[in-house]
């Protein structure tokens, strides 16, 4: 027996970054808002208190702040000839869990996508000819140009107090910033973080090779900061516990440190945690969502929450899964190319070079999630791809994130994994090892997609989301090329040993690579090839808006959160400025 | 929903003490675990080994957590054979891995040498562990290669380099060996320096080393 609740103006599914931003903007416009969150609502002052939050085993290894696969997971196959296997333990990517979502335990690397990333297909067609793009590469233009989104990128950066150095202010290239980036309306809200010794050496070597190093843009505040919401962030202590941890210093921008304190005092916003949404109830004829069904995990009771406006803010898997399971739109069929939901699923092609500098004190345990020096010379289309046999690229960075000792004990290539020799190498090299990483783009391919699994089910009895995904030749060639540049810089730094690992072979779900999964509900201008329009409004249900990286048509060589935050503000502006005045399709299908 | 991993016994005053009585492992299993740990991280000039650090005790205590029951994982069938790229596809929980894995290794060693693993000289123990690591020792019950890499070795490193709170890393000796200052972790004044950090480690309980 499902209990039907009183209708509210808006219901949000998922209370991470995008849900928190949208809740704030809809409340500001006077709407009553209910945010449903499957995980717990952890109070930072208690849950992230010292010293317990610095427990590597509990948070980094047992992943206490992450989603447990027992609650929800996906199945994986490399292509449609295989039977998909459930991802029983998360490894290569780690979905978030609880109020704050992945914003709770991210590193804070906050980039903008390149202007050319916003119009990828037309940009590459113009520069290399339309025929140069492989037939099965389903790259697309964003339906939103960089210039249109600049103010929204800036707004998210101001919310978070991003520390960095601008490289391009209104078209003028700035010394020390990224000369390849799109124009900015102004400088970053905070000055760059201090550089680690590894970063200093990386920058010098990159410069000597003719590249353009700049400090990684960081949602780790270099100074105490009060954001435009009036919420105060502390200054970063470089404790080395960002990724997989909550921040006890309130220095890492997260929903908890930027927005949730405002929402907690807002009588129009109610956040219900441990609310596991099972379905959106869809009126196909009226093209609208009437309500959301969820299970209260405290009692097991099933509830129905009617709402005038429904926001999917449940990350890539949750957004796509709920649309497929609720029968909204048409599932993508990789054989025919028809249908849209589940299309354009992408990941990221990350790789790196491990280097060892015997005479340098690198103090690898000091650091923060976005501390590093970066070059963007080989990202996107910042370099000529003529004759290279691939498109895309990645940034190359030396990050000093905090070498927590269970997980980060690099030893030179060829060292055994245990025993006397391993022990001697570990004792010798721990303080002298560093990693140069490549954050590589991933362009949509016809076969890579998401749909519903025929065999495996979740605890609510729904089919699991099935991922059909593998790397492409384009990805492997790109990775070999850009990883070669990382190795070149490592050698220029004078390293005694360099271990180089480009991404090759098949996608492996075990070793951690990145949690920058994208696509499944791509945005676009054509309802035959996209799930949402340029306002992130569903083509099939006018009161449904979809937020997060699930709307990316392909993935760029950048961390996605900057673009995800900007798009959330963009969609909020469209809802408040356009949709609420006349609730209907903002663009005719 | 997330099952807590913090429900472990409080630390004793001497985590790696000889009088620790295992609550999960049988005497034969305990003998194997101590012998194997002593080879994975041997006691030598670089510092104490896994046994001196309390790693067997750490692993025994971990067997009492939800993690060891597989409670955090997706454990619904069918369980099918798959390539390593698809990750863990066994129906066995970590507890079952240890129970069946140790039994299978001891049986294989017994059949070949007439002795259990723990009774072999260290060089022969190393040779067996290398063969298991490479997947050359087979069992009908489970993949010994996976047991070795994903459980025995991984958990040994967790115990050695994790906080003493969990029963290993006695006196933070593994952190001292590599130069890690534990949870001290306010490096604002040091991060831009290119010289050794001047202070010794601190544990979650505030003990200084």
PDB file of N, CA and C in Angstrom, chain A residues 209-286:
ATOM      1  N   UNK A 209      60.576  22.508 -21.713  1.00  0.00           N
ATOM      2  CA  UNK A 209      60.185  21.806 -22.944  1.00  0.00           C
ATOM      3  C   UNK A 209      59.276  22.674 -23.828  1.00  0.00           C
ATOM      4  N   UNK A 210      59.013  23.890 -23.393  1.00  0.00           N
ATOM      5  CA  UNK A 210      58.195  24.801 -24.201  1.00  0.00           C
ATOM      6  C   UNK A 210      56.715  24.752 -23.897  1.00  0.00           C
ATOM      7  N   UNK A 211      56.312  24.063 -22.820  1.00  0.00           N
ATOM      8  CA  UNK A 211      54.903  23.965 -22.468  1.00  0.00           C
ATOM      9  C   UNK A 211      54.515  25.092 -21.515  1.00  0.00           C
ATOM     10  N   UNK A 212      53.245  25.086 -21.093  1.00  0.00           N
ATOM     11  CA  UNK A 212      52.683  26.242 -20.388  1.00  0.00           C
ATOM     12  C   UNK A 212      52.057  25.855 -19.052  1.00  0.00           C
ATOM     13  N   UNK A 213      52.885  25.628 -18.023  1.00  0.00           N
ATOM     14  CA  UNK A 213      52.347  25.173 -16.730  1.00  0.00           C
ATOM     15  C   UNK A 213      51.559  26.240 -15.986  1.00  0.00           C
ATOM     16  N   UNK A 214      50.541  25.776 -15.281  1.00  0.00           N
ATOM     17  CA  UNK A 214      49.722  26.682 -14.458  1.00  0.00           C
ATOM     18  C   UNK A 214      49.211  25.889 -13.252  1.00  0.00           C
ATOM     19  N   UNK A 215      48.816  26.581 -12.180  1.00  0.00           N
ATOM     20  CA  UNK A 215      48.329  25.855 -11.000  1.00  0.00           C
ATOM     21  C   UNK A 215      46.945  25.260 -11.232  1.00  0.00           C
ATOM     22  N   UNK A 216      46.753  24.040 -10.778  1.00  0.00           N
ATOM     23  CA  UNK A 216      45.461  23.370 -10.907  1.00  0.00           C
ATOM     24  C   UNK A 216      44.385  24.202 -10.209  1.00  0.00           C
ATOM     25  N   UNK A 217      43.267  24.481 -10.902  1.00  0.00           N
ATOM     26  CA  UNK A 217      42.175  25.215 -10.246  1.00  0.00           C
ATOM     27  C   UNK A 217      41.542  24.341  -9.162  1.00  0.00           C
ATOM     28  N   UNK A 218      41.440  24.880  -7.950  1.00  0.00           N
ATOM     29  CA  UNK A 218      41.170  24.042  -6.777  1.00  0.00           C
ATOM     30  C   UNK A 218      39.974  24.536  -5.985  1.00  0.00           C
ATOM     31  N   UNK A 219      39.086  23.622  -5.666  1.00  0.00           N
ATOM     32  CA  UNK A 219      38.020  23.917  -4.710  1.00  0.00           C
ATOM     33  C   UNK A 219      38.521  23.621  -3.301  1.00  0.00           C
ATOM     34  N   UNK A 220      39.801  23.905  -3.069  1.00  0.00           N
ATOM     35  CA  UNK A 220      40.411  23.825  -1.742  1.00  0.00           C
ATOM     36  C   UNK A 220      40.852  25.268  -1.487  1.00  0.00           C
ATOM     37  N   UNK A 221      40.202  25.947  -0.555  1.00  0.00           N
ATOM     38  CA  UNK A 221      40.401  27.390  -0.418  1.00  0.00           C
ATOM     39  C   UNK A 221      41.819  27.715   0.062  1.00  0.00           C
ATOM     40  N   UNK A 222      42.530  28.538  -0.705  1.00  0.00           N
ATOM     41  CA  UNK A 222      43.886  28.931  -0.301  1.00  0.00           C
ATOM     42  C   UNK A 222      43.840  29.910   0.865  1.00  0.00           C
ATOM     43  N   UNK A 223      42.678  30.519   1.088  1.00  0.00           N
ATOM     44  CA  UNK A 223      42.462  31.452   2.194  1.00  0.00           C
ATOM     45  C   UNK A 223      41.042  31.260   2.708  1.00  0.00           C
ATOM     46  N   UNK A 224      40.790  31.657   3.953  1.00  0.00           N
ATOM     47  CA  UNK A 224      39.389  31.666   4.391  1.00  0.00           C
ATOM     48  C   UNK A 224      38.570  32.533   3.437  1.00  0.00           C
ATOM     49  N   UNK A 225      37.325  32.140   3.210  1.00  0.00           N
ATOM     50  CA  UNK A 225      36.548  32.759   2.130  1.00  0.00           C
ATOM     51  C   UNK A 225      35.074  32.730   2.511  1.00  0.00           C
ATOM     52  N   UNK A 226      34.371  33.815   2.226  1.00  0.00           N
ATOM     53  CA  UNK A 226      32.918  33.832   2.412  1.00  0.00           C
ATOM     54  C   UNK A 226      32.277  33.879   1.038  1.00  0.00           C
ATOM     55  N   UNK A 227      31.426  32.912   0.742  1.00  0.00           N
ATOM     56  CA  UNK A 227      30.873  32.827  -0.612  1.00  0.00           C
ATOM     57  C   UNK A 227      29.636  33.728  -0.757  1.00  0.00           C
ATOM     58  N   UNK A 228      29.124  33.897  -1.974  1.00  0.00           N
ATOM     59  CA  UNK A 228      27.988  34.809  -2.176  1.00  0.00           C
ATOM     60  C   UNK A 228      26.724  34.411  -1.411  1.00  0.00           C
ATOM     61  N   UNK A 229      26.668  33.157  -0.913  1.00  0.00           N
ATOM     62  CA  UNK A 229      25.544  32.728  -0.071  1.00  0.00           C
ATOM     63  C   UNK A 229      25.760  33.133   1.383  1.00  0.00           C
ATOM     64  N   UNK A 230      26.919  33.726   1.678  1.00  0.00           N
ATOM     65  CA  UNK A 230      27.236  34.107   3.048  1.00  0.00           C
ATOM     66  C   UNK A 230      27.807  32.968   3.879  1.00  0.00           C
ATOM     67  N   UNK A 231      28.152  31.854   3.225  1.00  0.00           N
ATOM     68  CA  UNK A 231      28.702  30.708   3.958  1.00  0.00           C
ATOM     69  C   UNK A 231      30.231  30.822   3.967  1.00  0.00           C
ATOM     70  N   UNK A 232      30.819  30.527   5.118  1.00  0.00           N
ATOM     71  CA  UNK A 232      32.268  30.699   5.287  1.00  0.00           C
ATOM     72  C   UNK A 232      33.014  29.386   5.068  1.00  0.00           C
ATOM     73  N   UNK A 233      34.057  29.455   4.230  1.00  0.00           N
ATOM     74  CA  UNK A 233      34.970  28.325   4.072  1.00  0.00           C
ATOM     75  C   UNK A 233      36.263  28.639   4.814  1.00  0.00           C
ATOM     76  N   UNK A 234      36.891  27.604   5.382  1.00  0.00           N
ATOM     77  CA  UNK A 234      38.172  27.803   6.054  1.00  0.00           C
ATOM     78  C   UNK A 234      39.320  27.713   5.067  1.00  0.00           C
ATOM     79  N   UNK A 235      40.517  28.035   5.513  1.00  0.00           N
ATOM     80  CA  UNK A 235      41.707  27.898   4.660  1.00  0.00           C
ATOM     81  C   UNK A 235      42.229  26.474   4.719  1.00  0.00           C
ATOM     82  N   UNK A 236      42.721  25.993   3.584  1.00  0.00           N
ATOM     83  CA  UNK A 236      43.198  24.611   3.482  1.00  0.00           C
ATOM     84  C   UNK A 236      44.468  24.407   4.317  1.00  0.00           C
ATOM     85  N   UNK A 237      44.525  23.253   5.001  1.00  0.00           N
ATOM     86  CA  UNK A 237      45.685  22.901   5.846  1.00  0.00           C
ATOM     87  C   UNK A 237      46.628  21.921   5.141  1.00  0.00           C
ATOM     88  N   UNK A 238      46.334  21.556   3.902  1.00  0.00           N
ATOM     89  CA  UNK A 238      47.184  20.651   3.120  1.00  0.00           C
ATOM     90  C   UNK A 238      47.348  19.303   3.841  1.00  0.00           C
ATOM     91  N   UNK A 239      46.251  18.807   4.435  1.00  0.00           N
ATOM     92  CA  UNK A 239      46.343  17.611   5.280  1.00  0.00           C
ATOM     93  C   UNK A 239      46.461  16.333   4.470  1.00  0.00           C
ATOM     94  N   UNK A 240      46.185  16.409   3.165  1.00  0.00           N
ATOM     95  CA  UNK A 240      46.341  15.217   2.335  1.00  0.00           C
ATOM     96  C   UNK A 240      45.181  14.235   2.419  1.00  0.00           C
ATOM     97  N   UNK A 241      44.029  14.686   2.919  1.00  0.00           N
ATOM     98  CA  UNK A 241      42.854  13.798   3.029  1.00  0.00           C
ATOM     99  C   UNK A 241      41.633  14.447   2.384  1.00  0.00           C
ATOM    100  N   UNK A 242      41.656  14.575   1.053  1.00  0.00           N
ATOM    101  CA  UNK A 242      40.492  15.137   0.339  1.00  0.00           C
ATOM    102  C   UNK A 242      39.660  14.010  -0.249  1.00  0.00           C
ATOM    103  N   UNK A 243      40.243  13.379  -1.270  1.00  0.00           N
ATOM    104  CA  UNK A 243      39.512  12.369  -2.024  1.00  0.00           C
ATOM    105  C   UNK A 243      39.143  11.202  -1.108  1.00  0.00           C
ATOM    106  N   UNK A 244      37.897  10.877  -1.059  1.00  0.00           N
ATOM    107  CA  UNK A 244      37.304   9.795  -0.265  1.00  0.00           C
ATOM    108  C   UNK A 244      37.010  10.209   1.178  1.00  0.00           C
ATOM    109  N   UNK A 245      37.347  11.465   1.541  1.00  0.00           N
ATOM    110  CA  UNK A 245      37.156  11.928   2.921  1.00  0.00           C
ATOM    111  C   UNK A 245      36.264  13.172   2.930  1.00  0.00           C
ATOM    112  N   UNK A 246      35.658  13.458   4.071  1.00  0.00           N
ATOM    113  CA  UNK A 246      35.049  14.754   4.296  1.00  0.00           C
ATOM    114  C   UNK A 246      36.111  15.698   4.825  1.00  0.00           C
ATOM    115  N   UNK A 247      35.867  17.015   4.686  1.00  0.00           N
ATOM    116  CA  UNK A 247      36.869  18.009   5.100  1.00  0.00           C
ATOM    117  C   UNK A 247      36.492  18.586   6.458  1.00  0.00           C
ATOM    118  N   UNK A 248      37.387  18.396   7.436  1.00  0.00           N
ATOM    119  CA  UNK A 248      37.074  18.891   8.775  1.00  0.00           C
ATOM    120  C   UNK A 248      37.331  20.385   8.892  1.00  0.00           C
ATOM    121  N   UNK A 249      38.106  20.942   7.947  1.00  0.00           N
ATOM    122  CA  UNK A 249      38.455  22.366   8.021  1.00  0.00           C
ATOM    123  C   UNK A 249      37.467  23.236   7.231  1.00  0.00           C
ATOM    124  N   UNK A 250      36.440  22.617   6.646  1.00  0.00           N
ATOM    125  CA  UNK A 250      35.501  23.343   5.768  1.00  0.00           C
ATOM    126  C   UNK A 250      36.236  24.101   4.671  1.00  0.00           C
ATOM    127  N   UNK A 251      37.385  23.593   4.263  1.00  0.00           N
ATOM    128  CA  UNK A 251      38.184  24.283   3.244  1.00  0.00           C
ATOM    129  C   UNK A 251      37.894  23.744   1.849  1.00  0.00           C
ATOM    130  N   UNK A 252      37.384  22.525   1.789  1.00  0.00           N
ATOM    131  CA  UNK A 252      37.026  21.945   0.492  1.00  0.00           C
ATOM    132  C   UNK A 252      35.583  22.320   0.196  1.00  0.00           C
ATOM    133  N   UNK A 253      35.364  22.960  -0.938  1.00  0.00           N
ATOM    134  CA  UNK A 253      33.998  23.306  -1.308  1.00  0.00           C
ATOM    135  C   UNK A 253      33.211  22.027  -1.538  1.00  0.00           C
ATOM    136  N   UNK A 254      32.059  21.957  -0.913  1.00  0.00           N
ATOM    137  CA  UNK A 254      31.156  20.818  -1.061  1.00  0.00           C
ATOM    138  C   UNK A 254      29.767  21.380  -0.793  1.00  0.00           C
ATOM    139  N   UNK A 255      28.721  20.650  -1.107  1.00  0.00           N
ATOM    140  CA  UNK A 255      27.394  21.157  -0.738  1.00  0.00           C
ATOM    141  C   UNK A 255      27.334  21.522   0.749  1.00  0.00           C
ATOM    142  N   UNK A 256      28.028  20.729   1.596  1.00  0.00           N
ATOM    143  CA  UNK A 256      27.993  20.996   3.042  1.00  0.00           C
ATOM    144  C   UNK A 256      28.631  22.328   3.412  1.00  0.00           C
ATOM    145  N   UNK A 257      29.659  22.736   2.641  1.00  0.00           N
ATOM    146  CA  UNK A 257      30.395  23.947   3.016  1.00  0.00           C
ATOM    147  C   UNK A 257      29.985  25.162   2.197  1.00  0.00           C
ATOM    148  N   UNK A 258      29.018  25.004   1.279  1.00  0.00           N
ATOM    149  CA  UNK A 258      28.652  26.147   0.433  1.00  0.00           C
ATOM    150  C   UNK A 258      27.150  26.447   0.425  1.00  0.00           C
ATOM    151  N   UNK A 259      26.326  25.414   0.497  1.00  0.00           N
ATOM    152  CA  UNK A 259      24.887  25.595   0.284  1.00  0.00           C
ATOM    153  C   UNK A 259      23.995  24.978   1.365  1.00  0.00           C
ATOM    154  N   UNK A 260      24.370  23.815   1.856  1.00  0.00           N
ATOM    155  CA  UNK A 260      23.466  23.115   2.774  1.00  0.00           C
ATOM    156  C   UNK A 260      23.182  23.897   4.062  1.00  0.00           C
ATOM    157  N   UNK A 261      24.156  24.685   4.583  1.00  0.00           N
ATOM    158  CA  UNK A 261      23.811  25.501   5.761  1.00  0.00           C
ATOM    159  C   UNK A 261      22.685  26.496   5.468  1.00  0.00           C
ATOM    160  N   UNK A 262      22.618  26.992   4.229  1.00  0.00           N
ATOM    161  CA  UNK A 262      21.534  27.908   3.839  1.00  0.00           C
ATOM    162  C   UNK A 262      20.227  27.127   3.708  1.00  0.00           C
ATOM    163  N   UNK A 263      20.295  25.969   3.070  1.00  0.00           N
ATOM    164  CA  UNK A 263      19.083  25.164   2.867  1.00  0.00           C
ATOM    165  C   UNK A 263      18.515  24.675   4.202  1.00  0.00           C
ATOM    166  N   UNK A 264      19.399  24.412   5.180  1.00  0.00           N
ATOM    167  CA  UNK A 264      18.938  23.916   6.479  1.00  0.00           C
ATOM    168  C   UNK A 264      18.050  24.935   7.177  1.00  0.00           C
ATOM    169  N   UNK A 265      18.269  26.207   6.906  1.00  0.00           N
ATOM    170  CA  UNK A 265      17.476  27.262   7.561  1.00  0.00           C
ATOM    171  C   UNK A 265      16.275  27.682   6.721  1.00  0.00           C
ATOM    172  N   UNK A 266      16.123  27.081   5.556  1.00  0.00           N
ATOM    173  CA  UNK A 266      15.116  27.536   4.593  1.00  0.00           C
ATOM    174  C   UNK A 266      13.806  26.785   4.830  1.00  0.00           C
ATOM    175  N   UNK A 267      12.730  27.473   5.256  1.00  0.00           N
ATOM    176  CA  UNK A 267      11.469  26.763   5.537  1.00  0.00           C
ATOM    177  C   UNK A 267      10.822  26.179   4.278  1.00  0.00           C
ATOM    178  N   UNK A 268      11.235  26.631   3.100  1.00  0.00           N
ATOM    179  CA  UNK A 268      10.626  26.096   1.868  1.00  0.00           C
ATOM    180  C   UNK A 268      11.300  24.807   1.397  1.00  0.00           C
ATOM    181  N   UNK A 269      12.446  24.465   1.985  1.00  0.00           N
ATOM    182  CA  UNK A 269      13.196  23.285   1.529  1.00  0.00           C
ATOM    183  C   UNK A 269      13.180  22.205   2.606  1.00  0.00           C
ATOM    184  N   UNK A 270      12.794  21.002   2.205  1.00  0.00           N
ATOM    185  CA  UNK A 270      12.870  19.858   3.111  1.00  0.00           C
ATOM    186  C   UNK A 270      13.713  18.768   2.464  1.00  0.00           C
ATOM    187  N   UNK A 271      14.748  18.338   3.152  1.00  0.00           N
ATOM    188  CA  UNK A 271      15.580  17.247   2.640  1.00  0.00           C
ATOM    189  C   UNK A 271      15.226  15.984   3.419  1.00  0.00           C
ATOM    190  N   UNK A 272      14.820  14.940   2.696  1.00  0.00           N
ATOM    191  CA  UNK A 272      14.533  13.650   3.343  1.00  0.00           C
ATOM    192  C   UNK A 272      15.632  12.669   2.951  1.00  0.00           C
ATOM    193  N   UNK A 273      16.411  12.252   3.924  1.00  0.00           N
ATOM    194  CA  UNK A 273      17.459  11.281   3.607  1.00  0.00           C
ATOM    195  C   UNK A 273      16.913   9.859   3.772  1.00  0.00           C
ATOM    196  N   UNK A 274      17.716   8.889   3.401  1.00  0.00           N
ATOM    197  CA  UNK A 274      17.313   7.475   3.407  1.00  0.00           C
ATOM    198  C   UNK A 274      15.985   7.274   2.655  1.00  0.00           C
ATOM    199  N   UNK A 275      15.839   8.052   1.583  1.00  0.00           N
ATOM    200  CA  UNK A 275      14.646   7.981   0.723  1.00  0.00           C
ATOM    201  C   UNK A 275      15.089   7.454  -0.638  1.00  0.00           C
ATOM    202  N   UNK A 276      14.807   6.202  -0.893  1.00  0.00           N
ATOM    203  CA  UNK A 276      15.324   5.492  -2.073  1.00  0.00           C
ATOM    204  C   UNK A 276      14.252   5.561  -3.170  1.00  0.00           C
ATOM    205  N   UNK A 277      14.463   6.431  -4.149  1.00  0.00           N
ATOM    206  CA  UNK A 277      13.475   6.617  -5.217  1.00  0.00           C
ATOM    207  C   UNK A 277      13.503   5.419  -6.157  1.00  0.00           C
ATOM    208  N   UNK A 278      12.325   4.838  -6.380  1.00  0.00           N
ATOM    209  CA  UNK A 278      12.250   3.645  -7.224  1.00  0.00           C
ATOM    210  C   UNK A 278      11.737   3.962  -8.622  1.00  0.00           C
ATOM    211  N   UNK A 279      10.962   5.040  -8.759  1.00  0.00           N
ATOM    212  CA  UNK A 279      10.301   5.256 -10.050  1.00  0.00           C
ATOM    213  C   UNK A 279       9.783   6.680 -10.167  1.00  0.00           C
ATOM    214  N   UNK A 280       9.806   7.212 -11.380  1.00  0.00           N
ATOM    215  CA  UNK A 280       9.081   8.441 -11.684  1.00  0.00           C
ATOM    216  C   UNK A 280       7.776   8.009 -12.348  1.00  0.00           C
ATOM    217  N   UNK A 281       6.678   8.539 -11.892  1.00  0.00           N
ATOM    218  CA  UNK A 281       5.382   8.148 -12.463  1.00  0.00           C
ATOM    219  C   UNK A 281       5.039   9.094 -13.604  1.00  0.00           C
ATOM    220  N   UNK A 282       4.917   8.494 -14.788  1.00  0.00           N
ATOM    221  CA  UNK A 282       4.929   9.240 -16.041  1.00  0.00           C
ATOM    222  C   UNK A 282       3.552   9.203 -16.697  1.00  0.00           C
ATOM    223  N   UNK A 283       2.998  10.363 -16.996  1.00  0.00           N
ATOM    224  CA  UNK A 283       1.764  10.459 -17.777  1.00  0.00           C
ATOM    225  C   UNK A 283       2.177  10.749 -19.224  1.00  0.00           C
ATOM    226  N   UNK A 284       2.209   9.672 -20.005  1.00  0.00           N
ATOM    227  CA  UNK A 284       2.737   9.761 -21.364  1.00  0.00           C
ATOM    228  C   UNK A 284       1.914  10.733 -22.225  1.00  0.00           C
ATOM    229  N   UNK A 285       0.624  10.717 -22.017  1.00  0.00           N
ATOM    230  CA  UNK A 285      -0.261  11.537 -22.828  1.00  0.00           C
ATOM    231  C   UNK A 285      -0.050  13.029 -22.555  1.00  0.00           C
ATOM    232  N   UNK A 286       0.032  13.335 -21.271  1.00  0.00           N
ATOM    233  CA  UNK A 286       0.215  14.747 -20.899  1.00  0.00           C
ATOM    234  C   UNK A 286       1.681  15.168 -21.002  1.00  0.00           C
TER     235      UNK A 286
END
